[in-house]
Each structure stands twice: as C-alpha cells, then as structure tokens.
Short mmCIF file of C-alpha atoms in Angstrom, two decimals:
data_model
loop_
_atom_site.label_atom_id
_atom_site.label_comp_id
_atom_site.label_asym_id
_atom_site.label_seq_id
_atom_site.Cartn_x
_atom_site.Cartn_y
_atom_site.Cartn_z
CA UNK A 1 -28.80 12.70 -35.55
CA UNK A 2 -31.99 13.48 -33.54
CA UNK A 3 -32.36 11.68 -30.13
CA UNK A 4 -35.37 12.06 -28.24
CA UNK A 5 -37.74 13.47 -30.76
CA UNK A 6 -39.74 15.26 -27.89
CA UNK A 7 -39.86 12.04 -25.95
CA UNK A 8 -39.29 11.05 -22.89
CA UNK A 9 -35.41 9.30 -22.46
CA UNK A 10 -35.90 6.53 -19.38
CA UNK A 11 -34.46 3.48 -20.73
CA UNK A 12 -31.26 1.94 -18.59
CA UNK A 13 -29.62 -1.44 -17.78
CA UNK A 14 -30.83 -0.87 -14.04
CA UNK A 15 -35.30 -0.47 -15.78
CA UNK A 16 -33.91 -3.37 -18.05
CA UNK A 17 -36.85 -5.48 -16.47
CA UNK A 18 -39.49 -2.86 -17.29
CA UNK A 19 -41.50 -2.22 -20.00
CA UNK A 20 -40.58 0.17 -22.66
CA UNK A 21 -41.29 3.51 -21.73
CA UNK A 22 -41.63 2.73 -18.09
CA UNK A 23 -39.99 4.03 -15.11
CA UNK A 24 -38.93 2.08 -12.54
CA UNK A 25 -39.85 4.36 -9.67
CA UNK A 26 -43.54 4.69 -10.75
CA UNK A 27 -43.54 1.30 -9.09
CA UNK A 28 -42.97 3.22 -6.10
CA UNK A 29 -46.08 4.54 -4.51
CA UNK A 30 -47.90 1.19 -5.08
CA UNK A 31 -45.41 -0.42 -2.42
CA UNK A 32 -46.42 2.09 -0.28
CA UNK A 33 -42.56 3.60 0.32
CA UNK A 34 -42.88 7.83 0.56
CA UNK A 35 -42.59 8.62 -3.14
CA UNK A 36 -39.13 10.64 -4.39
CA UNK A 37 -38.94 13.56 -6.54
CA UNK A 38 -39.20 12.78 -10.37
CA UNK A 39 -37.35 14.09 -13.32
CA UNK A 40 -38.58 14.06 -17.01
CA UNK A 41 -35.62 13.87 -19.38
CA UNK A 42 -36.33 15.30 -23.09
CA UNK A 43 -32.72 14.47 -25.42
CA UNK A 44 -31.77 16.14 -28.87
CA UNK A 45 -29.00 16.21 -30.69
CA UNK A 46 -25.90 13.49 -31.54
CA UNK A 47 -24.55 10.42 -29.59
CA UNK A 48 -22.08 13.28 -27.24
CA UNK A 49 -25.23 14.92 -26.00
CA UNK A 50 -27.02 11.33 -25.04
CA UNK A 51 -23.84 10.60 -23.15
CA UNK A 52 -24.40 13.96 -21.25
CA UNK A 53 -28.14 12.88 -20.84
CA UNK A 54 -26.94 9.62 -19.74
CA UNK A 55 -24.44 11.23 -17.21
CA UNK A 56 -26.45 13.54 -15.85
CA UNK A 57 -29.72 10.85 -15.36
CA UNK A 58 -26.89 8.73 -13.57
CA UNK A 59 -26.22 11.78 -11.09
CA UNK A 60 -30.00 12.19 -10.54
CA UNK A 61 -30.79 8.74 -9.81
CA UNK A 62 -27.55 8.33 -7.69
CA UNK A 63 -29.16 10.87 -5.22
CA UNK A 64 -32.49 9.28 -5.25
CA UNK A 65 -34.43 10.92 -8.22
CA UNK A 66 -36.75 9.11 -10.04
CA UNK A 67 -37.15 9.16 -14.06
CA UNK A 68 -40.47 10.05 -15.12
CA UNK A 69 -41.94 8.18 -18.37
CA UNK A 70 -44.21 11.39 -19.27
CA UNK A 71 -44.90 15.06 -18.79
CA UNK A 72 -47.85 14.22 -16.30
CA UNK A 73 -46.12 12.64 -14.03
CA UNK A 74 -43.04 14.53 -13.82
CA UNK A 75 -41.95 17.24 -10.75
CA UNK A 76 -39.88 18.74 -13.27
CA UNK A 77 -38.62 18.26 -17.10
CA UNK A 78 -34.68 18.62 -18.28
CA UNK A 79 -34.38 19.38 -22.03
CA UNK A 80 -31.00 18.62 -23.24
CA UNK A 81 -30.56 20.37 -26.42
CA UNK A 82 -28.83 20.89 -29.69
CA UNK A 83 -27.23 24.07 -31.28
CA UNK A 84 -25.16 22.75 -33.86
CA UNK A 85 -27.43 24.31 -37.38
CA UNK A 86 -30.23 26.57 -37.38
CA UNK A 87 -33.03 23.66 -37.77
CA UNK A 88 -31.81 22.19 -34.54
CA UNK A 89 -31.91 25.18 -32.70
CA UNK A 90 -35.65 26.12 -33.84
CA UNK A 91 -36.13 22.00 -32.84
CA UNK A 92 -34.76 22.63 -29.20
CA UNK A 93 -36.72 25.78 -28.42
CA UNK A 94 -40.08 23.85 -29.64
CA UNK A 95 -39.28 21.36 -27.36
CA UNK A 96 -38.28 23.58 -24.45
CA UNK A 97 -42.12 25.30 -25.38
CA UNK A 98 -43.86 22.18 -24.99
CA UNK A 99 -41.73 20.89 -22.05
CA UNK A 100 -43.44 24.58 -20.69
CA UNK A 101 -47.00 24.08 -21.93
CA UNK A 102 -47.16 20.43 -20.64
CA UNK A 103 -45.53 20.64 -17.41
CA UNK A 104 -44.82 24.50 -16.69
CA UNK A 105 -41.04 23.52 -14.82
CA UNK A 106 -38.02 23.19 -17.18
CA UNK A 107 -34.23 23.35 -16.71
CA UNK A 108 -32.23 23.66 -20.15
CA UNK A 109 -28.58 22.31 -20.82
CA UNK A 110 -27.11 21.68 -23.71
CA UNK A 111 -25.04 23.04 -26.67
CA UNK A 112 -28.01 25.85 -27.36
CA UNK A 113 -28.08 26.26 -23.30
CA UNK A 114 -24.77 28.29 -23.92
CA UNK A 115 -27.03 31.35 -25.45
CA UNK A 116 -29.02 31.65 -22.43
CA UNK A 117 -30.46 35.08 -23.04
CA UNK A 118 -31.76 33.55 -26.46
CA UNK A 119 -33.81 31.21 -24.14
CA UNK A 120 -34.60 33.80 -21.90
CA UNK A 121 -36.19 36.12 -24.39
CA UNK A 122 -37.87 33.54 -25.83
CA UNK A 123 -39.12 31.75 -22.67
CA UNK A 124 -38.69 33.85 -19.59
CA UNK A 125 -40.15 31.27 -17.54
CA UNK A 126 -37.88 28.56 -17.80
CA UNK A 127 -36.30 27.88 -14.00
CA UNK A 128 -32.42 27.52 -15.22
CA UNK A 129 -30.33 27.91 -18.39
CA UNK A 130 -26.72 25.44 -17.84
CA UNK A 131 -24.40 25.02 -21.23
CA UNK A 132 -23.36 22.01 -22.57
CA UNK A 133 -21.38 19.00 -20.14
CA UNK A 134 -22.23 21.26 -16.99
CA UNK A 135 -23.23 18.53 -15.10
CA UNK A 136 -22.82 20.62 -11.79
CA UNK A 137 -24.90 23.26 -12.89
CA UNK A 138 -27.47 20.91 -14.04
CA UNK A 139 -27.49 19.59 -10.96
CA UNK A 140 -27.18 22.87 -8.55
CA UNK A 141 -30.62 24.32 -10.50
CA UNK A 142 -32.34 20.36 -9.61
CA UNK A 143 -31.37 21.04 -6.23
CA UNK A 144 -32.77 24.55 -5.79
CA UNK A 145 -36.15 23.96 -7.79
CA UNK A 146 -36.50 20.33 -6.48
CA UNK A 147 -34.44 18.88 -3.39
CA UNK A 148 -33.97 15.37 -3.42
CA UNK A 149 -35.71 13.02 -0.83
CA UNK A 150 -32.55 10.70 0.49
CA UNK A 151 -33.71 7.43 0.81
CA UNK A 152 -30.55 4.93 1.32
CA UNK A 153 -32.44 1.66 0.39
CA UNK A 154 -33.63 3.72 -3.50
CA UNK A 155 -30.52 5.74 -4.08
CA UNK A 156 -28.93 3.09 -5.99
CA UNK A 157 -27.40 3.19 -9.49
CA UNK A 158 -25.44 -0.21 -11.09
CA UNK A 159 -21.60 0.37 -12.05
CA UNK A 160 -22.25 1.32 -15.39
CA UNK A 161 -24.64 4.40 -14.47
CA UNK A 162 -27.87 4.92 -15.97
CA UNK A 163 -28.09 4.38 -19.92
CA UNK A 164 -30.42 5.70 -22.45
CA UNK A 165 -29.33 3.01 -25.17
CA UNK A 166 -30.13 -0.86 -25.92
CA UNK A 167 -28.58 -2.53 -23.22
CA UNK A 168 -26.41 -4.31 -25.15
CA UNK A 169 -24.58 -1.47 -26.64
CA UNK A 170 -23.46 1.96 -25.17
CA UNK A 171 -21.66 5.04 -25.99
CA UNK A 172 -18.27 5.42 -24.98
CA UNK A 173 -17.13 9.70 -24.91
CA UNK A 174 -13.71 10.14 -24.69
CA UNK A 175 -13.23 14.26 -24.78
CA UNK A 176 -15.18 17.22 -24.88
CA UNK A 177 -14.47 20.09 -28.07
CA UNK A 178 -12.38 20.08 -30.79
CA UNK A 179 -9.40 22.32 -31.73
CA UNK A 180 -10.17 22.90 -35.11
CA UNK A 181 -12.34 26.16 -36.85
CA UNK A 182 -14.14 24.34 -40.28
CA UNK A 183 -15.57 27.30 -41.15
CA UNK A 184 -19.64 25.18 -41.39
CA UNK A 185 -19.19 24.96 -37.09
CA UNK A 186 -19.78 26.61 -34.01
CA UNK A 187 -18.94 23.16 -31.58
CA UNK A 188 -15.52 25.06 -30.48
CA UNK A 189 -17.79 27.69 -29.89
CA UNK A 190 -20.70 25.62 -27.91
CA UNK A 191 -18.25 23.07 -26.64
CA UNK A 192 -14.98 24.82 -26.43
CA UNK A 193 -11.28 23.37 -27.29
CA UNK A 194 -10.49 19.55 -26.86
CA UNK A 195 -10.40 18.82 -23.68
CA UNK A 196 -9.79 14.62 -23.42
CA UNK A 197 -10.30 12.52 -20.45
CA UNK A 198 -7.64 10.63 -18.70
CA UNK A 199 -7.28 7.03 -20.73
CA UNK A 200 -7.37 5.35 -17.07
CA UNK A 201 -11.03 7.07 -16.55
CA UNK A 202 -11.96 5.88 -19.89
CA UNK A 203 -10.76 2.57 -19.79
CA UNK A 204 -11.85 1.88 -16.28
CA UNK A 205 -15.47 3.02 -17.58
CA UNK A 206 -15.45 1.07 -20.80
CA UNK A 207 -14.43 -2.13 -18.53
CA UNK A 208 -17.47 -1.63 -16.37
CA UNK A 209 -19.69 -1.58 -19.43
CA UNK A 210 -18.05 -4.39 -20.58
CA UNK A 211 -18.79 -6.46 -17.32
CA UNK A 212 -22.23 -5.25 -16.98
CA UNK A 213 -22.89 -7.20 -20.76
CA UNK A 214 -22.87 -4.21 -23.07
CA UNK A 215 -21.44 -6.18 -25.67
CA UNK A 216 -20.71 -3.13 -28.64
CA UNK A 217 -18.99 0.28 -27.45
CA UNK A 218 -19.22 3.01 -30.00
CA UNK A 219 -15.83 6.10 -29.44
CA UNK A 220 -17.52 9.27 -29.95
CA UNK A 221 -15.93 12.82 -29.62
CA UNK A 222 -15.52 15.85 -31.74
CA UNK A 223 -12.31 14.52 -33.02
CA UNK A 224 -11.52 10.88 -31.43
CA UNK A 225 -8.09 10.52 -33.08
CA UNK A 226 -6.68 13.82 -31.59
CA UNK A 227 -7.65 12.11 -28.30
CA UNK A 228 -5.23 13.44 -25.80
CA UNK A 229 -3.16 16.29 -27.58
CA UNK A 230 -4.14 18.61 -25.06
CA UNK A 231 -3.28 16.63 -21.69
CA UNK A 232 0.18 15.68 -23.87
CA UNK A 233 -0.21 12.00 -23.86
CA UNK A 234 -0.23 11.75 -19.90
CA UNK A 235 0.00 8.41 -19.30
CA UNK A 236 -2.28 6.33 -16.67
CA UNK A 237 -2.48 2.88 -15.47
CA UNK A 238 -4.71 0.59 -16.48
CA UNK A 239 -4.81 -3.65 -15.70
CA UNK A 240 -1.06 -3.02 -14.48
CA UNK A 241 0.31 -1.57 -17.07
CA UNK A 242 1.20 2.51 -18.16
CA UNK A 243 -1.20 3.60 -21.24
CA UNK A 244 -0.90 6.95 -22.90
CA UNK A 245 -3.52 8.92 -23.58
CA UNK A 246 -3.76 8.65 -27.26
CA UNK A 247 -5.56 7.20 -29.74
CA UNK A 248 -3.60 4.14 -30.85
CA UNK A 249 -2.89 3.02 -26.73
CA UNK A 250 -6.50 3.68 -26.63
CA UNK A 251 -7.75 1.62 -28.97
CA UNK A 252 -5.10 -1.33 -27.93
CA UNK A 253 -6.67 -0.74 -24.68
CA UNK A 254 -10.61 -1.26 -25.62
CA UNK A 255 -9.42 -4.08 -28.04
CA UNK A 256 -8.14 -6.32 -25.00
CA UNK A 257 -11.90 -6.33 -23.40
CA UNK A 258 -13.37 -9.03 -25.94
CA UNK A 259 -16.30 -6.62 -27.40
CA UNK A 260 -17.29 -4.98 -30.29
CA UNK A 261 -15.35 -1.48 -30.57
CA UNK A 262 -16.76 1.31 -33.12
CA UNK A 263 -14.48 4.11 -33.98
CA UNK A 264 -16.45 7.41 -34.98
CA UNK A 265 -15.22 10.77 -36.27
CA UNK A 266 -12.17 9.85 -36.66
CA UNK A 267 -10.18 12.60 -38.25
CA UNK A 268 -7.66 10.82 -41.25
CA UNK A 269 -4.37 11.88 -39.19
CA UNK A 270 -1.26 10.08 -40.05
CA UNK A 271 -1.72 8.02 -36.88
CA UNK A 272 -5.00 6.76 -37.62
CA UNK A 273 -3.03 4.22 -39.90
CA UNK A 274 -1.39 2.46 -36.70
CA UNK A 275 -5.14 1.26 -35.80
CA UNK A 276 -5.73 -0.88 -38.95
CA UNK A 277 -3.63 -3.92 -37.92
CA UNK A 278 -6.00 -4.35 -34.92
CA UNK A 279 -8.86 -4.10 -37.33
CA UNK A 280 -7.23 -7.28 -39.46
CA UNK A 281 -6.29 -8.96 -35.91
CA UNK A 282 -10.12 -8.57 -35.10
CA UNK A 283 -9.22 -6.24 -31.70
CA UNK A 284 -11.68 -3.83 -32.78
CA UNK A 285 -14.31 -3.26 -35.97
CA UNK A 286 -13.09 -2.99 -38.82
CA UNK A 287 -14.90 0.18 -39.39
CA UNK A 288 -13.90 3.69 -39.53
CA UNK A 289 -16.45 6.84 -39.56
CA UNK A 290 -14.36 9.65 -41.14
CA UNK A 291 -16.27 13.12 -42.05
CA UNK A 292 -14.57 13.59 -45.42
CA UNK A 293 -16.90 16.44 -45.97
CA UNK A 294 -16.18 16.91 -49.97
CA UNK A 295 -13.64 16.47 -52.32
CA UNK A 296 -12.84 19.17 -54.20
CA UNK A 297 -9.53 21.14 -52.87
CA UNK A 298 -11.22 24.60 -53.61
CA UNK A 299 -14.69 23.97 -51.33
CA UNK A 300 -12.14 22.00 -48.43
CA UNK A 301 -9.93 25.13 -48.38
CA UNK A 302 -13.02 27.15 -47.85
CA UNK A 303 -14.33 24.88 -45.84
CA UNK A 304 -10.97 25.00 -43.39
CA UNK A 305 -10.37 21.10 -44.23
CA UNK A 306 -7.50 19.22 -45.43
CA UNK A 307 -7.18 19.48 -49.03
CA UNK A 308 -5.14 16.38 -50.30
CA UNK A 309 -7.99 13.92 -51.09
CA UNK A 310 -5.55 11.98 -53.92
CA UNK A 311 -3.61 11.09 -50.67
CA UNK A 312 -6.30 10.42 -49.24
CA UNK A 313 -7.30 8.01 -51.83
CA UNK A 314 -4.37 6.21 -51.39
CA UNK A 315 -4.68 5.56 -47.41
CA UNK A 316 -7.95 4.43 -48.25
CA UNK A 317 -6.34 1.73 -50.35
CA UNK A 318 -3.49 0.64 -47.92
CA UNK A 319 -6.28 0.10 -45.28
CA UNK A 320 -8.33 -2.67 -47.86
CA UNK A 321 -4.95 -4.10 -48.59
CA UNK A 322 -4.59 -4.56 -44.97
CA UNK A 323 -7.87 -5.13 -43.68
CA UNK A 324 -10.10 -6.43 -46.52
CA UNK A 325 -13.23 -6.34 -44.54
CA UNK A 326 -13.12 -2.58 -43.45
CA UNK A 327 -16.32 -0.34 -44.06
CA UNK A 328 -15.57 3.31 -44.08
CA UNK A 329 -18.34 5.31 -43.83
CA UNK A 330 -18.53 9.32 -43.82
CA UNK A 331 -20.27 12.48 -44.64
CA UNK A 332 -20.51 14.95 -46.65
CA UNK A 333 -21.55 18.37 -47.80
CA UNK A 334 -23.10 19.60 -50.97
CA UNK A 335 -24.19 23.07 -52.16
CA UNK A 336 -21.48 25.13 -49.77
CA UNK A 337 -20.89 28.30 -50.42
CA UNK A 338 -18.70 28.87 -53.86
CA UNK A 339 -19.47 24.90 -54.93
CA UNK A 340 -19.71 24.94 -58.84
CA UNK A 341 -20.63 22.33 -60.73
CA UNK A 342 -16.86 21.05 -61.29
CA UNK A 343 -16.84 21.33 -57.74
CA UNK A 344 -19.04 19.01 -57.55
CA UNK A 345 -18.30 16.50 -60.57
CA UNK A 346 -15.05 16.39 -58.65
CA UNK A 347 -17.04 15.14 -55.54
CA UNK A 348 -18.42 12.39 -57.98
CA UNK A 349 -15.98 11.29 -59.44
CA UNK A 350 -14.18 10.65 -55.87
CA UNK A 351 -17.10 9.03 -54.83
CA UNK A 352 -16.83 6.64 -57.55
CA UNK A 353 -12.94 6.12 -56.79
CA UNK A 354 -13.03 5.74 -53.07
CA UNK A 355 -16.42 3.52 -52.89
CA UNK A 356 -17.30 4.23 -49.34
CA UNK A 357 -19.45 1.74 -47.65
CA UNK A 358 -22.01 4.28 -45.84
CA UNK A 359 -21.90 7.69 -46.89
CA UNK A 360 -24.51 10.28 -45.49
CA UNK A 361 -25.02 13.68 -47.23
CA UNK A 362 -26.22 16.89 -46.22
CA UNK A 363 -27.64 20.18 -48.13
CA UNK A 364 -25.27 23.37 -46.79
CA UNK A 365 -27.34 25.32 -44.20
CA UNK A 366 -26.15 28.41 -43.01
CA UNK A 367 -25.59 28.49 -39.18
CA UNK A 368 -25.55 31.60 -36.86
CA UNK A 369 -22.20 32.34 -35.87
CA UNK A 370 -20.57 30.27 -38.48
CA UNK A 371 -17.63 31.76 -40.87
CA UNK A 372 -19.17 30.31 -43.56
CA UNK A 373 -21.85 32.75 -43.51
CA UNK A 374 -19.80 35.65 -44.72
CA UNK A 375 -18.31 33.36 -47.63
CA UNK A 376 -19.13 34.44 -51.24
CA UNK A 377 -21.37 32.48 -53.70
CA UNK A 378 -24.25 31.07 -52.06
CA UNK A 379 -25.80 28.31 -53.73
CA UNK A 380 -29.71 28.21 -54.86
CA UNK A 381 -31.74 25.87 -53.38
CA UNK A 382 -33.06 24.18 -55.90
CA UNK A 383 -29.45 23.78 -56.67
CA UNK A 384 -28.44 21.78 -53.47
CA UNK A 385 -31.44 19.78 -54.16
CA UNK A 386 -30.70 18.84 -57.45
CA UNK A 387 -27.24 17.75 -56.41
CA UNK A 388 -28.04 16.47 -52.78
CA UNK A 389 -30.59 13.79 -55.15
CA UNK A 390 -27.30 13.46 -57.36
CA UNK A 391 -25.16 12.53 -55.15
CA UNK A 392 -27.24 9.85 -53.12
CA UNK A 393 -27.94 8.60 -56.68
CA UNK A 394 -24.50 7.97 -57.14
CA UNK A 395 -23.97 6.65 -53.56
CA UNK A 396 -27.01 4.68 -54.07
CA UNK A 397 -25.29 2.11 -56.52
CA UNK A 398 -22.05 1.80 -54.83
CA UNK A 399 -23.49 0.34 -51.94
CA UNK A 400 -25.88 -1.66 -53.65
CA UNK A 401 -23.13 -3.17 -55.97
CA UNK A 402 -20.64 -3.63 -52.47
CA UNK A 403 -24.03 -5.12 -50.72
CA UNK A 404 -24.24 -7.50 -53.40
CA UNK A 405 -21.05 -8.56 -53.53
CA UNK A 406 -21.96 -9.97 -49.66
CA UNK A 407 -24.48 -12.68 -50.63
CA UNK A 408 -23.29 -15.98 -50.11
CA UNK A 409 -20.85 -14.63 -47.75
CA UNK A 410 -21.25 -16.07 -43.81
CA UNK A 411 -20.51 -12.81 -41.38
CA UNK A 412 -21.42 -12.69 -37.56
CA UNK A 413 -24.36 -9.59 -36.48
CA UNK A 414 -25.59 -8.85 -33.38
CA UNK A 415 -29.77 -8.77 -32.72
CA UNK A 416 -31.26 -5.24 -31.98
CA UNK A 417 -34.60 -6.70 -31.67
CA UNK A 418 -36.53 -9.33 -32.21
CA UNK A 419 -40.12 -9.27 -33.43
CA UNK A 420 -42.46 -11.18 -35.35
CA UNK A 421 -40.09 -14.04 -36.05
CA UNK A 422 -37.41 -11.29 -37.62
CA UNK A 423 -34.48 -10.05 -35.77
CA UNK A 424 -33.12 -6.81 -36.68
CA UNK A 425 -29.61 -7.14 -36.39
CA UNK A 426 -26.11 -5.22 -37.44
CA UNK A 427 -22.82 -6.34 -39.08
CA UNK A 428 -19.79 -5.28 -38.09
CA UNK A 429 -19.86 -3.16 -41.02
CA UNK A 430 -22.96 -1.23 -39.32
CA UNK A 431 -23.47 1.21 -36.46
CA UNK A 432 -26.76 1.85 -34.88
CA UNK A 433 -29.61 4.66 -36.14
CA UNK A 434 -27.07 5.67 -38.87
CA UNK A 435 -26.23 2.53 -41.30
CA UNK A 436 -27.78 0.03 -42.57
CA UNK A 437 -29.70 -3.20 -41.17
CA UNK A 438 -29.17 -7.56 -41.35
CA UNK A 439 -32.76 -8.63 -41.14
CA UNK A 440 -32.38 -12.38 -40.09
CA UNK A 441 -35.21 -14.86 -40.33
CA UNK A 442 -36.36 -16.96 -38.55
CA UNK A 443 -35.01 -15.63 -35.71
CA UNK A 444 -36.27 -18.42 -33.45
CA UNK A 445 -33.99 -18.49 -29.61
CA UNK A 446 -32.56 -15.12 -30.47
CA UNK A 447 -32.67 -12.21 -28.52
CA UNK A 448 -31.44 -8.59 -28.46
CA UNK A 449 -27.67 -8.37 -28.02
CA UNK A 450 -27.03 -11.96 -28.93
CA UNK A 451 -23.98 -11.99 -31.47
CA UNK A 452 -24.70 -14.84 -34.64
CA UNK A 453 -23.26 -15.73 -37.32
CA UNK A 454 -25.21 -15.57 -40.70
CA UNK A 455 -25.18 -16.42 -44.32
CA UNK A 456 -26.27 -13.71 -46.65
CA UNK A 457 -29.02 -14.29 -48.66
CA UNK A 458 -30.06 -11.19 -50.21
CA UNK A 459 -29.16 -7.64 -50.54
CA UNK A 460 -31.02 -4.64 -50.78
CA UNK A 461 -29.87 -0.87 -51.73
CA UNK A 462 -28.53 -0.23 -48.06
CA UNK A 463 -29.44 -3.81 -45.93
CA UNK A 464 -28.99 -7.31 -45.99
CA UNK A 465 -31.22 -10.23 -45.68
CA UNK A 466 -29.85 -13.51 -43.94
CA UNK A 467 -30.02 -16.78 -42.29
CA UNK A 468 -28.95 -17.77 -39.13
CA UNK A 469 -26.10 -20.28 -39.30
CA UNK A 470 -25.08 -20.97 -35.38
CA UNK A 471 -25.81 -20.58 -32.34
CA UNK A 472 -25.88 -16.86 -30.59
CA UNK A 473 -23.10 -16.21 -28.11
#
C-alpha cells in the first residue's frame, strides 16, 4: 500500500476543525504570534511506516513545530520512505527528488533510509539520511538543520499524538521486525528481528485512542501473532490486572475497550485459534488478514513458508464453524520463481476450496537483496500476467457469489465519509484503502465515524449497496 502519493501528510485529531489539507499553524502569523518553524511531511509505504510518520509528526509538534500543507510553505520537508520491492524504492527516490527540486531541504527516514550511501550518490544534497523507526535520529538532524522556537502556549499535542488517519480510526503498531527469512523479503533486513512493545505501552496507548473517539483500531506489525516472543511474554499491568505480552492477552485486552479491533498479518500459528471465540463473543472483528502467499507446497518451500495448506484448510473451517461471520482476507503471489502451471492450478483450486473473503494478488518482482533472486526458473512476464488476470478472475466470482449471499442481510458499518447524500462506509468484514466499500443511501444525519446498522440491498463484484436501518451510535 502507497501512503502519501507525493503529498503532503497533515491530517490529525488535534487540525480535526480544519479544512482538508490545512495546517493548523498557518493560522499562526494572521494572529500576529512570532511564527514557529514548519515541517513538510511526504509518507510512502504500508500502515507501519504511517505509524512512524504519525510518531515522529507527534514529536515535532510536541516541541512546537508546525506541519506545513505544501512545499512552499515549508522550512524543511521529511520523506518517509519505502524499501520493501524495487518499484517502491525507484517511488521513494522520485519523491526525495522532488521534495529537492521544490523545496531544496530534505531529511530521509524510512525502510530505504537504511542504504544511505544509495541516497547519497543519488542525491548528495539531501541534509540527513536516518533508517527506519529512528525517531531520535529523525529528530537530532530537525534539530541541527532547523531548531525549534519553544513557545509554551503552541507546544501542545492531545493524548493520542498527532494522526495522519480519519479521526475515527487509527493504527495501532505493536512491534518492530520479524524473525522470519521468506526468501521474497528484505524487512528483517530494513527493520531488523521482532522486537515487540511492552503490552502495558500498547494497551495504555490503544485506551487513549479509544477515549479520544477513534472508534476502529487496526493491529499492524510484521508478524502480530508472534507478538512478544522476543521479550518472553513479560507480563505488565494494565486496569489492575497482570497481562502477558502475547497475542491472545492482547487481544482480550483491546476487546474490553468497546471498539472495533482489526487483526492484520496475522501469521496462522497454532495460537491464533484461541482468538476466534472473542470473534463469536463480538470482543473484536471477526476478521483475520493472513498472508497465505500461495498454495502449492513446492513454491512455499521455496518461498521459506509453511507448507501444510490441507491443514490449513481445515483451521479455516473450524474458525466458520465457530464464528460464522468471519472474513479472512490475504495475499498472495503468482509467477515466483520455479511456479509451473500445476503450481499454479494448485493455487486455484485452493482458492476455490478455502473461499477467502478479500484476497489481493501480486505479480513476483525481484527485489535487491532478496534470496529469491538467486532461485532457478524465472517466470516470463507475459506469464505472470496471464496468471495474475487468472487468478483475480477466479477470486473475482468468489466474492461476488459470498457478496451476494449478503443481500437481505441487516449488518452494522461505520461512515468514512459522507458526500452527496451517499456515505461511504465499511462492514466489519472490511478494512480501510484495502477491501471493499458499503455505499449507504440516503445518508441523511450521518457523519464520518458514526457506526449504523444497514440492510443490504445490493451487491456488486467487491462492495455492497445498503439502507440505513437505525440510528448511528
């Protein structure tokens, strides 16, 4: 996912009152107080790097910074990027060239910020090169290019901290890393080994999100159910009581605050199964994002995956048996290295079996400093393409026949926006920028982040159509 697209990032629950786009301290010089340093924020990459963006903006505007809305009117730009594949790597250094040719003062951070002397060749000029979640670094290189101008009565953040999402939902990181090698990644590489924060930090942070009216939280970390291997479980208190630093306490834990909780990348361990009773007792979503990646044993071995996917199969089904309503959604990988066509009728035919509710694909790309690279049998292009189309064929139906089977049905969303008498809303069944949309008309006394109940009334390949049946809470 792509964040930012060369755009500004300004949006937060404390510029709630502004218009899009529109930084609160530009407000500043028109009062006539002495006017404090402003920072330009450009954002790539996945949900983890937008909660580094949001960290870091949080940190700035703690100590007074302002957020600028444009190049123009910024002291100097940050440019958070993304390494992850080679397309998003040629993406961040266009933006860092712009961020250059528009303003002329940049600081880079960010997964590709950990190949500094790649920047460096490329753009000498750039003031400071910081790797990713080095917030102090990020900050020592704002200091030295641009001091902050203390000003008690401005330097002011709410609880929550400064957020680059709707205010109604946020982004919840739990760790930084991941301890396993898939042979398609460099994020051990970029990010390092897990490294998981203490569930009292966590919780204590999701509760302040919760009280400042984000209503949906969405887990995100390399690997959210080995949350807390590497700090052994240590335990922490929380509203009284001892939780461990795992993923089942955790998930008890963020199901007692009365909200909306979205598990992502969720990796299928055994323990992931002790989570699904709080999905049927309505704790937290019934929703699951699990990176299958393929299904054939032969690509997963090469791949450095776990190669049971009949097992697999059968979790799936326990999970429906126990919660009926869950949506699973996932991704996957087509054209890897050594994939032959039974390799990929294989994939099919799971597909067809398992009946995901979202499923995203994506054509193999080689990335530098990936394993992968030296594997044998490289698949054509035209090949990938032909199967990527394939497979989101295939995909296609399955959620339009699952979609379908959802008219009539009465299900509760919650608004994204409202315009033109429509409101663009989400079931449970959805997460933001990545699944599919409830478009409810008429959408008359609703606002963003209200929570309604709906009937369906129509379904489309990947979205819903629906009336509003009750008042929003």
């Amino acid at each position: 996912m792509r964040t930012g697209q060369h755009k500004f990032m300004n949006r937060s629950a404390a510029d709630a009152k502004s218009k899009p786009g529109a930084a609160r301290g530009a407000e500043t010089a028109s009062r006539g107080a002495r006017p404090n340093p402003r920072i330009g924020l450009v954002s790539l990459g996945c949900p983890k790097a937008l909660v580094d963006s949001e960290r870091i903006l949080t940190r700035l505007r703690a100590e007074g910074y302002e957020i600028a809305p444009s190049y123009e009117r910024a002291d100097l730009v940050l440019v958070n990027t993304c390494g992850f594949i080679d397309s998003a790597r040629a993406e961040s250094l266009d933006a860092i060239g712009e961020a250059l040719a528009e303003n002329g003062r940049v600081v880079v951070t960010g997964c590709l910020g950990a190949e500094s002397g790649l920047i460096r060749e490329k753009y000498p000029d750039v003031l400071a090169v910081t790797g990713p979640h080095q917030y102090e670094a990020v900050m020592e290189a704002v200091h030295e290019a641009l001091p902050p101008a203390h000003d008690p009565y401005l330097d002011l953040v709410p609880a929550q901290g400064i957020k680059l999402t709707p205010r109604h939902y946020a982004y919840l990181k739990i760790s930084e890393g991941c301890n396993h090698r898939c042979s398609f990644c460099i994020i051990p590489h970029l990010r390092g080994d897990l490294a998981s924060r203490p569930i009292a930090d966590v919780l204590r942070e999701a509760e302040r999100l919760a009280l400042a009216g984000v209503k949906e939280l969405l887990v995100i970390s390399q690997d959210t159910s080995a949350y807390g291997v590497d700090i052994k479980h240590a335990a922490g208190a929380w509203r009284g009581e001892s939780r461990r630093a795992h993923f089942s306490d955790l998930a008890r834990g963020l199901g007692e605050l009365g909200i909306w909780v979205r598990l992502h990348y969720v990796y299928p361990y055994p323990h992931v199964d002790d989570v699904i009773p709080l999905m049927a007792e309505g704790k937290i979503l019934p929703y699951l994002d699990i990176p299958f990646q393929h299904a054939s044993p032969t690509v997963l071995k090469a791949m450095r995956r776990p190669a049971n996917q009949e097992r697999t199969l059968d979790r799936i089904a326990r999970w429906r048996a126990l919660a009926p309503d869950i949506a699973i959604r996932s991704t996957f990988i087509v054209g890897f290295p050594g994939e032959t066509e039974a390799d990929f009728a294989m994939l099919l035919d799971w597909l067809q079996e398992a009946k995901l509710d979202r499923v995203g694909c994506f054509k193999y790309e080689p990335i530098e400093g990936a394993a992968a690279n030296a594997l044998p049998g490289a698949v054509a292009d035209k090949v990938k393409e032909e199967r990527w189309h394939r497979f989101m064929q295939a995909q296609r139906k399955i959620s339009a026949a699952k979609l379908a089977a959802k008219v009539g049905r009465e299900i509760e969303v919650i608004v994204d926006t409202v315009e033109n008498g429509r409101a663009v809303a989400r079931s449970k069944a959805d997460a933001p920028e990545i699944d599919g949309n409830v478009f409810v008309k008429p959408a008359a006394g609703l606002r963003a982040g209200d929570i309604v109940k709906v009937r369906v009334e129509k379904a489309r390949d990947y979205d819903l159509e629906a009336k509003p049946l009750a008042a929003a809470r």
